[in-house]
Structures are given as C-alpha cells and as structure tokens.
Short mmCIF file of C-alpha atoms in Angstrom, two decimals:
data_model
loop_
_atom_site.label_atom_id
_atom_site.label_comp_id
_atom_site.label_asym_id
_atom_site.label_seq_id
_atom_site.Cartn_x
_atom_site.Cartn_y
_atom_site.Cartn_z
CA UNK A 7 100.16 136.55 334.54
CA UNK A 8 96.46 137.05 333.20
CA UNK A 9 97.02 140.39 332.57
CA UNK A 10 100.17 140.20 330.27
CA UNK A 11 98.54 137.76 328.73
CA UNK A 12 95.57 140.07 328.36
CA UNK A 13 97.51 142.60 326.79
CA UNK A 14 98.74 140.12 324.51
CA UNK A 15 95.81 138.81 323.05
CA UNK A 16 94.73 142.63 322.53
CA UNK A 17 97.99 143.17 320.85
CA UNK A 18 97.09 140.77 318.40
CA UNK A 19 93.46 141.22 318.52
CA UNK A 20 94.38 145.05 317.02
CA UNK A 21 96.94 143.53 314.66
CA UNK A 22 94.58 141.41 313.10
CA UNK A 23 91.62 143.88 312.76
CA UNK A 24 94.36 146.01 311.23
CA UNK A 25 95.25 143.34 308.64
CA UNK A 26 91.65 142.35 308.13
CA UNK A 27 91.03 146.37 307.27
CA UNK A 28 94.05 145.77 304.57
CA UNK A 29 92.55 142.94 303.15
CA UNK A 30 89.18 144.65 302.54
CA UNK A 31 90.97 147.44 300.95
CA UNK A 32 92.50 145.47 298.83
CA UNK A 33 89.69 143.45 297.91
CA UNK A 34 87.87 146.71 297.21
CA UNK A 35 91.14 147.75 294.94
CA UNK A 36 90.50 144.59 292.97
CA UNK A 37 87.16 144.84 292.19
CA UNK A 38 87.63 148.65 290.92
CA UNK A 39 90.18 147.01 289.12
CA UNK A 40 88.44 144.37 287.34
CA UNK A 41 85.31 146.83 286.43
CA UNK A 42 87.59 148.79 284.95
CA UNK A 43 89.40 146.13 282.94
CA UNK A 44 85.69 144.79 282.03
CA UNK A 45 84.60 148.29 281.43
CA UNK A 46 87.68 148.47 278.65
CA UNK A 47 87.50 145.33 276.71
CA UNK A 48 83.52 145.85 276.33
CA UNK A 49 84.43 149.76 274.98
CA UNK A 50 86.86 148.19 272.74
CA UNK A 51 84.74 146.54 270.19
CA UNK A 52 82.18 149.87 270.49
CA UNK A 53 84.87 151.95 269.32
CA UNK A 54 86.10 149.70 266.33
CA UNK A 55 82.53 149.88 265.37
CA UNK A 56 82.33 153.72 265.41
CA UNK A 57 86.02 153.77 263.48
CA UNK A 58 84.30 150.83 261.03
CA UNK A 59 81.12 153.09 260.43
CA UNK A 60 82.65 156.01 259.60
CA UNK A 61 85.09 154.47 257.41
CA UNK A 62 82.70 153.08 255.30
CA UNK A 63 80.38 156.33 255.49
CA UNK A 64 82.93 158.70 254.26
CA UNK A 65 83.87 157.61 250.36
CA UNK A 66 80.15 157.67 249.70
CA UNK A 67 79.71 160.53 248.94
CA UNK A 68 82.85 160.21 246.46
CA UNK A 69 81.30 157.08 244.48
CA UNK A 70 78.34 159.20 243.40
CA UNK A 71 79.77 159.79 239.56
CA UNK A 72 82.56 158.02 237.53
CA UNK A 73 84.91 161.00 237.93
CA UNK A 74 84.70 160.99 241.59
CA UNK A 75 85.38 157.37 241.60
CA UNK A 76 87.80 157.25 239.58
CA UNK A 77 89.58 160.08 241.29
CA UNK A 78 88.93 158.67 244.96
CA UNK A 79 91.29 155.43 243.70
CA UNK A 80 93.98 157.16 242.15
CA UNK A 81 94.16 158.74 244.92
CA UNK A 82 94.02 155.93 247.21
CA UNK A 83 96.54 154.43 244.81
CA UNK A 84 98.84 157.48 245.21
CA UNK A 85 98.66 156.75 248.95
CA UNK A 86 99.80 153.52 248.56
CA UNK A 87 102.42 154.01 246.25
CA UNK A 88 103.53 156.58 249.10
CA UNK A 89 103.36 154.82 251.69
CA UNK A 90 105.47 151.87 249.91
CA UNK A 91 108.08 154.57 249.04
CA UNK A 92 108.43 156.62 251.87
CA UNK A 93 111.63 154.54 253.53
CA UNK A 94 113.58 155.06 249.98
CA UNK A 95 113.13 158.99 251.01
CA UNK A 96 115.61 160.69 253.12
CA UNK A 97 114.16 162.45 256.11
CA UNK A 98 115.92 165.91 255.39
CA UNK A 99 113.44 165.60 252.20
CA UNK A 100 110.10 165.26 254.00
CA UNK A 101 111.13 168.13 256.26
CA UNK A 102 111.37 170.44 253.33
CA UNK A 103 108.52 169.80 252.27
CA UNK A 104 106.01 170.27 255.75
CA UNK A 105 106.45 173.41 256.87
CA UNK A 106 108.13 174.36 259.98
CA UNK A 107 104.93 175.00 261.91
CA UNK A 108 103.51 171.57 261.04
CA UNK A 109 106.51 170.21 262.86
#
C-alpha cells in the first residue's frame, strides 16, 4: 500500500514539475513579448520624427528664389488637384499612361 502510493505521489510529483517547466516558458514567452511590444511603441514616435525631419528638410532647398517657390506650389497644387481627380479617371487610362514595366 505505501508503495502504490509512492508511485503516486511521484506520478504527480513529475506532472507538476512538468507543468511548472510550462509555466516558466510561458512566462519567459511573455516577457519577450512585452519587450518587444515596448520596444515598438517607443520606435514609433522615433520614426515619425525621422519622416517629420526630412519632410521639412527637403523643400528647402526649393524656397531659395521666387521661381522655385512659386514652382514648388503649383506643383504641390497639381498634386492635389490629382489626387482629388483621380477616382473620376478610369483605370484602363492610368495604365496607358505607366508603362508596362512600372506595373
């Protein structure tokens, strides 16, 4: 009688050091997890700041003379005025104009 009972206490002495292994995994799991989720939201803002930066850097050089300004916002305009119209234009016409490579 001692020894079945014994074996059944090991029994369950190897199933529990076999869930406690699981739960350390786990827990191990989670904290990669949440380093890399913490990792992520603190790269976000870094990169919006890069994309920021360099927006703001690049028309500089294009402000330098009245010409060059008033080119840059035509063409900015021009954009716009696209980008408003581009649902009235049919598909089959943007793919005539990109060439086939492009596609």
């Amino acid at each position: 009688m001692a020894y079945l009972s014994y074996e059944r206490a090991k029994e369950i002495w190897e199933v529990m050091d076999t869930f406690k292994s699981r739960v350390v995994k786990l827990e191990a799991l989670q904290q990669v997890t949440q380093l890399e989720v913490t990792e992520s939201v603190r790269s976000r803002p870094r990169g919006f700041l890069v994309l920021v930066s360099s927006a703001c850097a690049c028309p500089v050089p294009l402000l330098n003379s009245r010409l060059r300004t008033g080119t840059a916002f035509l063409l900015v305009g021009l954009d716009a005025l696209a980008w408003q119209k581009q649902h009235a234009i049919p598909a089959a016409n943007w793919q005539a104009w990109v060439p086939s490579r492009w596609r």
